XYZ file of C-alpha atoms in Angstrom:
697
model
C 11.040 4.134 -17.788
C 8.247 1.435 -18.762
C 7.553 1.035 -21.847
C 3.649 1.831 -21.391
C 4.169 5.581 -20.060
C 6.436 6.225 -22.874
C 3.370 4.732 -25.362
C 0.409 6.301 -23.272
C 2.488 9.657 -22.827
C 2.998 10.204 -27.090
C -0.006 8.956 -28.171
C -1.573 11.972 -25.592
C 0.368 14.516 -27.320
C 0.196 12.955 -30.927
C -3.747 13.935 -29.712
C -3.231 17.201 -28.276
C -1.360 18.282 -31.820
C 2.157 18.441 -30.264
C 5.660 16.792 -31.654
C 7.092 14.366 -30.212
C 9.699 13.937 -32.319
C 11.917 16.344 -29.887
C 10.880 14.207 -26.874
C 11.963 11.147 -27.909
C 15.755 12.055 -26.681
C 14.406 12.998 -23.044
C 13.389 9.061 -22.729
C 16.771 7.250 -23.455
C 17.268 7.762 -19.680
C 16.234 8.572 -16.436
C 16.650 11.660 -15.444
C 17.817 15.586 -17.112
C 21.330 15.020 -16.792
C 20.836 11.861 -19.019
C 19.171 13.343 -21.531
C 20.956 16.633 -22.641
C 19.903 16.278 -26.307
C 16.454 16.932 -25.426
C 15.004 20.059 -27.452
C 11.543 21.238 -26.403
C 9.210 21.917 -28.876
C 7.560 24.531 -26.974
C 7.101 26.181 -23.548
C 3.120 24.628 -23.750
C 4.600 21.370 -24.992
C 6.998 21.086 -22.596
C 4.523 22.088 -19.818
C 1.929 19.443 -20.793
C 4.144 16.584 -21.138
C 5.253 17.292 -17.844
C 1.938 17.055 -16.442
C 1.405 13.743 -18.011
C 4.473 12.479 -16.402
C 3.536 13.639 -13.051
C 0.310 12.113 -12.881
C 1.908 9.007 -14.033
C 4.281 9.547 -11.301
C 7.314 9.488 -13.517
C 9.004 12.000 -11.731
C 11.934 12.585 -13.480
C 11.065 12.849 -16.785
C 8.383 15.506 -14.973
C 11.576 17.497 -13.843
C 13.010 17.106 -17.392
C 9.992 18.601 -19.318
C 8.757 21.379 -16.185
C 12.723 22.263 -16.547
C 12.948 22.497 -20.210
C 9.530 24.548 -20.331
C 11.070 27.216 -17.622
C 14.103 27.784 -19.967
C 11.208 29.652 -22.303
C 9.264 31.166 -19.179
C 12.089 31.692 -16.714
C 10.362 33.548 -14.152
C 7.152 31.829 -13.724
C 6.118 30.895 -9.913
C 4.165 27.760 -11.034
C 6.589 26.622 -13.380
C 9.433 27.066 -10.377
C 7.478 25.141 -8.306
C 6.537 22.383 -9.781
C 10.088 21.841 -11.607
C 11.165 22.128 -7.553
C 8.467 19.460 -6.460
C 9.948 17.043 -9.158
C 13.232 17.309 -8.560
C 11.868 17.202 -4.942
C 10.267 13.736 -5.280
C 12.467 12.443 -7.635
C 15.299 12.259 -5.335
C 17.251 15.100 -6.877
C 18.242 16.728 -3.547
C 20.802 18.955 -4.880
C 19.314 21.200 -7.454
C 15.797 20.812 -5.332
C 17.558 22.927 -2.693
C 18.397 25.650 -5.327
C 14.692 25.620 -6.464
C 13.715 25.566 -2.987
C 15.919 28.962 -2.241
C 14.204 30.333 -5.908
C 10.769 29.674 -3.787
C 11.764 31.527 -0.825
C 12.381 34.742 -3.002
C 8.426 34.340 -4.551
C 6.936 32.826 -1.291
C 9.257 33.527 1.794
C 6.034 31.109 3.766
C 6.628 28.337 1.599
C 6.249 25.688 3.873
C 7.285 22.944 1.457
C 10.195 24.979 0.254
C 11.337 26.192 4.091
C 10.847 22.265 5.298
C 13.662 21.261 2.244
C 15.996 24.045 3.528
C 15.258 23.413 7.228
C 16.148 19.285 6.292
C 18.952 20.892 4.400
C 20.592 22.546 7.180
C 19.813 19.876 9.889
C 22.201 17.517 7.558
C 24.898 19.755 7.333
C 24.450 20.359 11.398
C 23.700 24.171 11.495
C 21.034 23.380 13.879
C 20.106 26.922 14.342
C 19.665 27.722 10.813
C 17.253 24.280 10.701
C 15.038 25.657 13.640
C 14.684 28.972 11.276
C 13.793 27.386 8.870
C 11.455 24.396 10.466
C 9.915 27.525 11.963
C 7.980 28.947 8.675
C 5.997 25.602 8.145
C 3.941 24.938 10.591
C 0.876 26.158 8.657
C 0.722 23.113 6.963
C -2.161 20.769 8.683
C 0.487 17.813 8.030
C 3.310 19.788 9.267
C 2.105 20.911 12.427
C 3.056 18.086 14.433
C 5.624 16.757 12.146
C 8.269 19.959 11.635
C 8.154 20.811 15.370
C 9.523 17.225 16.481
C 12.255 17.664 13.473
C 13.452 20.869 15.238
C 13.362 19.140 18.925
C 16.575 17.321 17.583
C 18.379 20.306 16.268
C 18.740 20.268 19.774
C 19.389 16.423 20.283
C 22.268 17.105 17.397
C 23.975 20.193 19.290
C 23.820 18.459 22.761
C 20.997 20.168 24.671
C 19.239 16.851 25.283
C 17.039 18.249 28.086
C 15.810 21.315 25.440
C 15.004 18.956 23.057
C 13.082 16.754 25.506
C 11.359 19.873 26.796
C 10.596 21.270 23.338
C 8.982 17.914 22.459
C 6.843 18.230 25.781
C 5.622 21.915 24.267
C 4.620 20.622 21.059
C 0.556 20.185 21.909
C -1.558 18.990 24.973
C -3.828 17.254 22.612
C -3.436 13.713 23.832
C -3.160 12.081 20.179
C -0.096 13.663 19.914
C 1.292 11.613 23.041
C 2.287 8.471 21.875
C 4.251 9.979 19.241
C 5.775 12.519 21.518
C 6.964 10.049 24.012
C 8.792 7.695 21.423
C 10.848 10.526 19.787
C 11.572 12.081 23.075
C 12.728 8.236 24.294
C 15.037 7.644 21.500
C 16.285 11.165 22.189
C 17.068 10.238 25.836
C 18.453 7.054 25.061
C 21.218 8.490 22.437
C 22.294 10.813 25.110
C 22.785 7.864 28.089
C 19.559 8.314 29.637
C 18.320 4.986 29.519
C 16.203 5.249 33.201
C 14.450 8.287 31.669
C 14.122 6.743 27.715
C 12.203 3.077 29.378
C 9.840 5.598 31.720
C 9.242 7.251 27.760
C 9.269 4.130 25.531
C 7.069 2.135 27.963
C 4.664 4.189 28.015
C 4.449 4.408 24.472
C 4.376 0.964 24.405
C 1.759 0.565 26.685
C -0.384 2.681 23.930
C 0.833 0.570 21.125
C 2.697 -2.597 22.090
C 2.176 -3.464 18.108
C 4.361 -1.044 16.995
C 7.839 -2.258 15.913
C 9.650 0.759 15.558
C 8.822 1.848 19.782
C 9.101 -2.420 20.739
C 12.555 -2.195 19.090
C 13.482 1.126 20.726
C 12.032 -0.238 24.171
C 13.840 -2.927 24.379
C 17.161 -1.915 23.029
C 16.637 1.304 26.032
C 16.441 -1.780 28.946
C 19.114 -3.987 27.327
C 21.597 -0.655 27.012
C 19.954 -0.344 30.819
C 21.135 -3.539 31.474
C 17.558 -5.304 31.741
C 18.014 -7.936 29.589
C 15.784 -10.034 30.192
C 12.650 -7.598 30.269
C 13.859 -6.398 27.045
C 13.819 -10.286 26.107
C 10.527 -10.445 27.229
C 8.924 -7.201 25.211
C 10.816 -8.979 21.835
C 8.995 -11.933 22.456
C 5.784 -10.784 23.389
C 5.920 -8.925 20.205
C 7.039 -12.199 18.185
C 4.107 -14.225 19.821
C 1.629 -12.096 18.189
C 3.433 -11.115 14.707
C 5.834 -14.271 14.353
C 9.068 -13.713 12.025
C 9.357 -10.123 12.098
C 12.929 -9.536 11.153
C 13.826 -6.633 13.043
C 12.833 -7.916 16.059
C 13.983 -11.155 15.583
C 17.504 -9.933 15.102
C 17.437 -7.842 17.778
C 16.819 -10.479 19.937
C 19.197 -12.783 18.877
C 21.671 -10.078 19.286
C 21.089 -9.520 22.880
C 20.871 -13.371 23.400
C 24.711 -13.278 21.918
C 25.580 -11.334 24.475
C 26.600 -8.656 21.546
C 26.829 -4.887 22.474
C 23.377 -3.271 21.950
C 23.352 0.237 20.400
C 20.817 3.300 20.171
C 17.122 2.952 17.887
C 18.692 6.305 16.247
C 22.861 6.934 16.703
C 22.471 11.114 15.746
C 20.023 13.353 15.308
C 19.570 12.729 11.665
C 18.836 9.699 11.695
C 16.187 11.049 14.822
C 14.360 13.384 12.223
C 14.851 10.705 9.543
C 12.522 8.424 11.642
C 9.768 11.406 11.971
C 9.575 11.958 8.088
C 9.691 8.035 6.996
C 6.606 8.111 10.070
C 4.880 11.110 8.255
C 5.469 9.843 4.944
C 4.070 6.065 6.105
C 0.637 7.597 7.579
C 0.131 9.680 4.816
C 0.522 7.118 2.196
C -1.826 4.988 4.194
C -4.197 8.040 3.757
C -3.911 7.894 0.011
C -1.169 11.436 -0.230
C 1.071 9.639 -2.421
C 2.385 13.232 -3.744
C 3.236 14.466 -0.037
C 4.624 10.861 0.970
C 6.944 10.702 -1.242
C 8.555 13.981 -0.857
C 8.984 12.562 3.005
C 10.366 9.520 2.237
C 13.055 11.449 -0.343
C 13.504 13.915 2.554
C 14.467 11.262 4.924
C 16.735 9.432 2.695
C 18.524 12.950 2.299
C 19.457 12.618 6.088
C 19.670 9.131 6.077
C 20.858 7.268 2.110
C 20.976 3.816 3.486
C 18.064 3.801 5.874
C 16.282 0.551 4.970
C 12.670 1.622 6.151
C 12.616 4.752 4.107
C 14.406 2.977 0.990
C 11.160 -0.164 1.031
C 8.895 2.312 1.936
C 9.594 4.220 -0.975
C 9.910 1.618 -3.074
C 6.602 0.090 -1.606
C 4.796 3.333 -2.713
C 6.162 3.181 -6.154
C 4.936 -0.661 -7.105
C 1.658 0.729 -6.206
C 2.099 3.862 -8.140
C 3.141 1.121 -10.973
C 6.221 2.494 -11.367
C 8.315 -1.133 -10.982
C 11.903 0.055 -12.748
C 12.160 2.539 -10.230
C 11.054 0.338 -7.089
C 13.684 -2.047 -8.640
C 15.956 0.245 -7.821
C 14.995 1.131 -4.091
C 14.971 -2.533 -3.452
C 18.136 -2.780 -4.629
C 19.601 -0.194 -2.790
C 18.835 -1.370 0.963
C 21.809 -2.724 2.683
C 22.859 -6.104 2.925
C 23.596 -5.142 6.697
C 20.465 -4.643 7.275
C 17.886 -7.167 8.462
C 15.395 -6.065 6.027
C 17.355 -6.811 3.116
C 15.767 -10.404 3.289
C 12.289 -8.278 3.043
C 13.606 -6.474 0.136
C 14.486 -9.705 -2.028
C 11.427 -10.485 -1.309
C 9.619 -7.653 -2.683
C 11.591 -7.500 -5.794
C 9.328 -10.421 -7.171
C 6.296 -8.297 -6.701
C 8.687 -5.366 -9.044
C 9.504 -8.856 -11.402
C 5.677 -9.583 -12.282
C 4.412 -6.308 -12.739
C 7.714 -5.970 -15.302
C 5.904 -9.099 -16.964
C 9.324 -11.174 -15.791
C 7.559 -14.129 -13.779
C 9.285 -16.360 -14.197
C 12.122 -14.848 -12.791
C 10.472 -14.250 -10.277
C 9.607 -17.399 -9.630
C 13.565 -18.223 -9.964
C 13.919 -15.383 -7.551
C 12.166 -16.484 -4.590
C 12.912 -20.076 -5.020
C 16.983 -19.470 -4.971
C 15.747 -17.493 -1.287
C 14.468 -20.831 -0.294
C 17.042 -22.805 -1.459
C 19.430 -20.582 0.728
C 16.427 -21.284 3.402
C 14.268 -24.058 3.101
C 12.047 -22.506 6.157
C 12.126 -19.210 4.911
C 8.342 -18.966 5.563
C 7.617 -15.456 3.875
C 9.364 -16.559 1.003
C 7.781 -19.841 0.077
C 4.080 -18.143 1.242
C 4.806 -14.972 -1.320
C 5.425 -17.806 -4.116
C 2.267 -19.528 -3.314
C 0.625 -16.428 -3.868
C 2.472 -15.349 -7.037
C 1.337 -18.932 -8.554
C -1.945 -17.725 -7.216
C -2.187 -14.494 -8.628
C -1.204 -16.122 -11.612
C -3.917 -19.139 -11.921
C -1.162 -22.058 -11.045
C -3.893 -23.231 -8.780
C -1.624 -26.608 -8.457
C 1.705 -24.952 -8.020
C 0.115 -22.822 -5.362
C -1.588 -25.321 -3.653
C 1.909 -26.921 -2.974
C 3.124 -24.087 -2.009
C 1.589 -23.580 0.448
C 1.437 -27.023 1.714
C 5.149 -26.599 2.195
C 4.664 -23.479 3.841
C 2.280 -25.809 6.665
C 5.050 -28.547 6.570
C 7.208 -25.564 7.804
C 4.831 -23.983 10.452
C 4.225 -27.716 12.001
C 1.052 -26.906 14.865
C -0.548 -24.088 13.423
C -1.436 -21.113 15.537
C -4.215 -17.863 14.939
C -1.483 -16.677 12.500
C -1.448 -19.078 9.886
C -4.830 -19.062 9.428
C -4.450 -16.875 6.232
C -2.422 -20.067 4.512
C -4.545 -22.897 5.327
C -7.177 -20.568 3.234
C -4.730 -19.641 0.450
C -4.772 -23.315 0.456
C -7.793 -24.266 0.449
C -8.795 -21.736 -2.739
C -6.378 -23.599 -4.706
C -7.845 -26.686 -3.381
C -11.576 -24.942 -4.535
C -10.305 -24.025 -8.121
C -8.980 -27.200 -9.274
C -12.234 -28.913 -7.935
C -10.608 -30.961 -5.069
C -13.419 -29.779 -2.405
C -13.444 -32.078 0.041
C -9.826 -31.109 0.818
C -10.609 -27.062 -0.169
C -13.777 -26.875 3.086
C -11.238 -28.833 5.500
C -8.652 -25.910 5.297
C -11.597 -23.332 4.778
C -12.360 -24.659 8.669
C -9.397 -24.883 9.919
C -8.563 -21.489 8.601
C -12.308 -20.961 10.651
C -10.789 -22.773 13.686
C -7.962 -20.672 14.286
C -9.302 -17.329 13.353
C -13.258 -17.421 14.544
C -15.373 -15.527 12.373
C -12.564 -14.301 10.258
C -14.527 -12.179 7.248
C -13.108 -13.337 4.378
C -12.992 -17.301 5.111
C -16.616 -16.487 6.604
C -17.851 -14.907 2.627
C -15.881 -17.962 1.087
C -17.077 -21.033 2.531
C -20.112 -19.724 3.212
C -21.477 -18.794 -0.477
C -19.464 -22.546 -1.699
C -21.885 -24.020 0.533
C -24.893 -21.434 -1.032
C -23.839 -22.832 -4.419
C -23.216 -26.561 -3.903
C -26.754 -26.179 -2.696
C -25.558 -27.874 0.670
C -25.651 -26.029 4.036
C -28.195 -23.295 2.928
C -29.045 -21.554 6.298
C -25.280 -22.090 7.972
C -23.794 -20.076 4.751
C -26.334 -17.734 4.450
C -25.333 -17.005 8.379
C -21.699 -16.807 7.757
C -22.136 -14.397 4.548
C -24.296 -12.699 6.888
C -21.460 -12.597 9.740
C -18.816 -11.232 6.799
C -21.417 -8.083 6.108
C -21.516 -7.208 9.693
C -18.333 -6.932 10.174
C -17.489 -4.954 6.628
C -20.764 -3.466 6.206
C -18.789 -0.732 3.622
C -17.243 -3.443 1.644
C -18.754 -3.860 -1.667
C -17.245 -7.036 -2.648
C -18.727 -9.092 0.608
C -22.574 -7.163 0.229
C -21.898 -8.849 -3.302
C -21.407 -11.967 -2.255
C -24.225 -11.014 0.312
C -26.942 -10.302 -2.608
C -25.701 -12.912 -5.474
C -26.563 -15.790 -2.480
C -29.809 -13.957 -2.446
C -30.503 -14.278 -6.237
C -29.322 -17.949 -6.256
C -31.484 -18.635 -4.085
C -34.234 -17.347 -5.978
C -34.989 -14.377 -3.039
C -35.001 -11.234 -6.508
C -36.170 -8.817 -4.370
C -33.754 -9.279 -1.318
C -31.065 -9.922 -3.936
C -31.682 -6.590 -5.750
C -31.560 -4.885 -2.525
C -28.523 -6.370 -1.548
C -26.493 -5.457 -4.743
C -27.874 -1.895 -5.238
C -25.987 -1.194 -2.336
C -22.399 -2.786 -3.414
C -22.454 -1.201 -6.373
C -23.282 2.073 -4.735
C -19.771 1.001 -2.206
C -18.324 -0.392 -5.924
C -19.632 1.881 -8.975
C -16.991 1.110 -11.343
C -16.693 -2.648 -11.210
C -18.317 -4.267 -14.182
C -19.150 -7.719 -12.291
C -20.963 -5.916 -9.545
C -23.445 -4.293 -12.003
C -23.454 -7.168 -14.126
C -25.044 -8.715 -11.099
C -27.358 -6.089 -10.140
C -28.353 -6.304 -14.449
C -29.670 -9.697 -13.593
C -30.950 -9.294 -10.345
C -33.479 -6.522 -11.786
C -33.873 -8.659 -15.065
C -35.528 -12.066 -12.820
C -36.904 -9.082 -10.487
C -38.823 -8.122 -13.495
C -37.507 -4.581 -14.106
C -35.957 -5.255 -17.869
C -35.026 -1.707 -18.598
C -33.126 -1.291 -15.222
C -31.557 -4.252 -16.011
C -30.684 -3.095 -19.615
C -29.113 0.085 -18.043
C -26.720 -1.866 -15.842
C -25.616 -4.364 -18.612
C -24.903 -1.000 -19.985
C -22.773 0.564 -17.193
C -20.991 -3.105 -16.561
C -20.087 -2.717 -20.417
C -18.815 0.528 -19.833
C -16.739 -0.428 -17.385
C -14.112 -2.212 -18.962
C -15.373 -6.187 -18.279
C -12.399 -8.846 -19.639
C -13.168 -9.511 -23.126
C -15.000 -13.215 -22.163
C -17.482 -11.078 -19.992
C -17.509 -8.499 -22.563
C -19.372 -10.876 -24.984
C -21.693 -12.051 -22.374
C -23.384 -8.335 -21.803
C -23.343 -8.054 -25.389
C -25.295 -11.085 -25.302
C -27.960 -9.968 -22.686
C -28.766 -6.688 -24.096
C -29.478 -8.198 -27.502
C -31.813 -11.634 -26.583
C -32.064 -10.807 -22.782
C -31.185 -13.332 -19.515
C -32.911 -15.994 -20.554
C -31.125 -16.101 -24.137
C -27.539 -15.480 -22.510
C -24.841 -18.076 -22.568
C -22.315 -18.797 -19.884
C -21.633 -17.290 -16.601
C -19.470 -13.916 -15.424
C -16.304 -13.775 -13.828
C -16.208 -13.020 -9.990
C -15.909 -9.042 -9.464
C -12.620 -8.057 -8.766
C -11.675 -7.962 -4.985
C -10.305 -5.085 -3.622
C -6.895 -3.452 -3.576
C -4.249 -3.967 -1.052
C -4.106 -0.809 0.254
C -8.521 -1.134 1.037
C -8.023 -3.936 3.379
C -6.233 -3.724 6.473
C -5.099 -6.762 8.544
C -5.510 -7.765 11.980
C -2.696 -6.550 14.053
C -2.604 -10.514 15.369
C -2.229 -11.590 12.140
C 0.912 -12.098 9.702
C 0.028 -9.890 6.323
C 1.674 -12.297 3.765
C 3.381 -10.257 0.774
C 1.963 -8.778 -2.213
C 2.225 -9.363 -5.779
C -0.969 -8.855 -7.859
C -4.390 -8.713 -8.089
C -6.162 -11.812 -7.569
C -6.921 -13.620 -10.864
C -10.229 -14.246 -11.968
C -12.150 -16.984 -11.491
C -11.917 -19.913 -14.251
C -15.047 -19.890 -15.859
C -18.182 -22.306 -15.255
C -20.713 -23.462 -17.724
C -23.682 -23.335 -15.958
C -27.023 -22.498 -17.403
C -27.977 -18.403 -17.987
C -32.356 -19.651 -17.532
C -32.532 -21.157 -14.058
C -31.048 -20.191 -10.365
C -28.123 -22.754 -9.708
C -25.484 -21.372 -7.498
C -23.238 -18.778 -8.902
C -19.401 -19.522 -9.432
C -17.079 -19.447 -6.165
C -16.095 -16.114 -4.715
C -12.891 -15.320 -6.156
C -9.706 -15.441 -4.050
C -8.670 -12.028 -1.956
C -5.151 -12.463 -3.693
C -2.125 -13.844 -3.606
C -1.186 -14.425 0.246
C 1.796 -12.147 1.310
C 4.635 -13.148 3.867
C 4.748 -10.864 7.982
C 4.141 -7.017 7.761
C 6.071 -4.421 9.756
C 3.382 -2.886 11.802
C 3.211 0.360 11.968
C 4.689 2.231 14.892
C 2.847 4.306 17.276
C -0.978 5.854 17.579
C -0.599 8.940 16.678
C -3.303 12.151 15.757
C -5.647 10.932 12.821
C -5.346 13.030 9.554
C -7.272 16.829 9.499
C -7.781 15.932 5.675
C -7.046 13.621 3.119
C -4.571 15.069 0.542
C -5.441 14.611 -3.171
C -3.077 13.253 -5.538
C -1.647 16.108 -7.554
C 1.278 16.512 -9.581
C 3.305 19.613 -7.487
C 1.972 20.930 -4.260
C 1.216 24.489 -5.273
C 2.486 27.560 -2.980
C 0.136 30.091 -1.821
C -0.239 32.850 -4.421
C 1.246 31.332 -7.428
C 0.245 32.607 -10.883
C -1.837 30.232 -12.938
C 0.551 28.316 -15.511
C 1.791 29.506 -18.401
C 0.374 28.038 -21.408
C -3.726 27.338 -22.070
C -4.461 24.281 -20.536
C -5.933 24.559 -17.290
C -3.187 24.393 -14.123
C -3.648 21.733 -12.006
C -5.792 22.860 -9.223
C -3.752 23.188 -5.527
C -4.188 19.402 -3.978
C -5.847 19.349 -0.718
C -3.304 19.793 2.849
C -1.750 16.310 4.107
C -2.937 15.028 7.238
C -0.918 15.436 9.954
C 1.060 11.777 10.187
C -1.032 8.800 12.083
C 2.047 6.579 13.449
C 5.266 7.190 13.233
C 7.629 4.663 11.452
C 7.370 1.355 10.949
C 10.250 -1.036 9.505
C 9.567 -1.806 5.703
C 7.821 -5.046 5.989
C 8.725 -8.139 3.189
C 7.295 -8.522 -0.224
C 2.913 -8.767 0.120
C 1.356 -11.622 -2.031
C -2.353 -10.689 -1.569
C -4.262 -9.673 1.589
C -5.874 -12.541 3.365
C -8.731 -9.569 5.101
C -9.900 -8.989 1.698
C -13.823 -9.996 0.239
C -13.934 -12.627 -2.157
C -16.434 -11.692 -4.391
C -18.826 -14.365 -6.229
C -18.843 -14.953 -10.097
C -22.344 -14.735 -11.443
C -24.376 -17.642 -12.330
C -27.218 -17.257 -14.829
C -25.643 -15.578 -17.004
C -24.629 -13.626 -14.774
């Protein structure tokens, strides 16, 4: 467990007046079983510690604390439910099954408990019992498609493939479900040896979503197994032309060309059901439903413990949830035989960097590159790591190494030129930077991040002013709800002395990103220049309350004391969007996530003139090839809000004085079937670049 979590937890409990003496032993290990010396001071203390652990996504610790609270109040339904969900989320499946049965005794229609027991029965090949349990789960929106599809695999497991396919067709007539249903039925038919029928189903799914790697993989396998190897290779080659270096596709194409025996996409009913669970997890994770996504990934691993896509998907989720040690364990568990093992090894660099072991992360990536000097994903990941740590010279050299490997660039290489351009610009090599930005736009015309960065840089330098403004406006037109790009447009107006227009755009940017200190600072500057000084001071106060960087905090305090004309220095650019906030075009290989993009270096521009601000901030370090999501399925009915436990209906309130955690919103229906996990992602090239503030901004 990370030290930062322990510190936060102990501090919170101290403020609440609770003893932490007996809690310390609980953190000596990762699970309850590792910490037999734990002795709670009270039911209330254990309950509060469990809620805090759950909010910080340390599920093992949450299970430990809730179980301790339950010992003091063994019949409390809310505590039973919270312990159940924490055990399930931590992957302690045997104990989760025990608590699922306790939940059913309280509420026989509890959907999550029935889902767990249904999956347990499917795992044990008790197919009739599995169907009975799964029937009780369909009241939840997220489960209205997922559990019926899981249930169809009970027929496949019993050798009743035709009945399973018919059950799949009967699930819903909603057109949005058709791709998902054909994908699942196609895999089922291919597993049973009905290759021609499988191909019909999978071709239909592929026609609706040719960027879905799982559909592409399943269709190519069915074609190859039917003796239609040329068609299979054509499908795979077409995919690789759009999304190069996808490991699952690359490995399958190599096996077909080598004349190896090709197996089906799944080789058991348990694997088929696991794929459905992974699909649901990936979809709701994308929608912000981390609580339920963790549950579905854990259930998938319960059915298929070595499933690389589930291991990497869950590891990526825990990386995003700032639990790098858990993520590290999951990445390490990816089997050596999986085509995705290299992806997991690359993503380990993200985890090491999160643990402040950056030198180790660099060495780790260098070893991967040494084994294969043409491993483009690893090289781009290393460049992204350097960029995230502001090691601009090394970043530029590494991206140059990547482009040497590329040789003749294609559209998917635009982001590497873009990132190298940022590194050149940050080291004051503008002619090289400008050339790279132009090359990126040549490969991918009108790419909004590049338009924003190049357009703003031109305005910053007092050159091509109208063309630069047009570029930024075009970027805003493509992303009108992106607060960082809107901020860039507002600050461009500011640098040109167009203060009323600046205020209009910066007010929009603040509405889109109300908690960003730099955007609030920019709006304060624009208010001041527009003569609205009272509003300016309010905005600067708000920026100061939004936790700016230490050097920016000092500048804000100076403005509040002296006003803009007497302030000194310039502000950093706004932080870019987080990785999950920006998508990558389907034909663009998405590079690997390392850390949020570094802030721009300080510049020293006078505060009392309208000279341009610093350049837009890079959109984070680049990432290598991402694995696209597999299928087109219904949009979510609603998005789950994170909570420490999805509560069953009718559960009494918590047994202690603190208010009980509200019931989370229903998770959404799955939006897509499973994706094979992506390699480590440096930075999202599609993210906006935000400008730095000049004139004391």
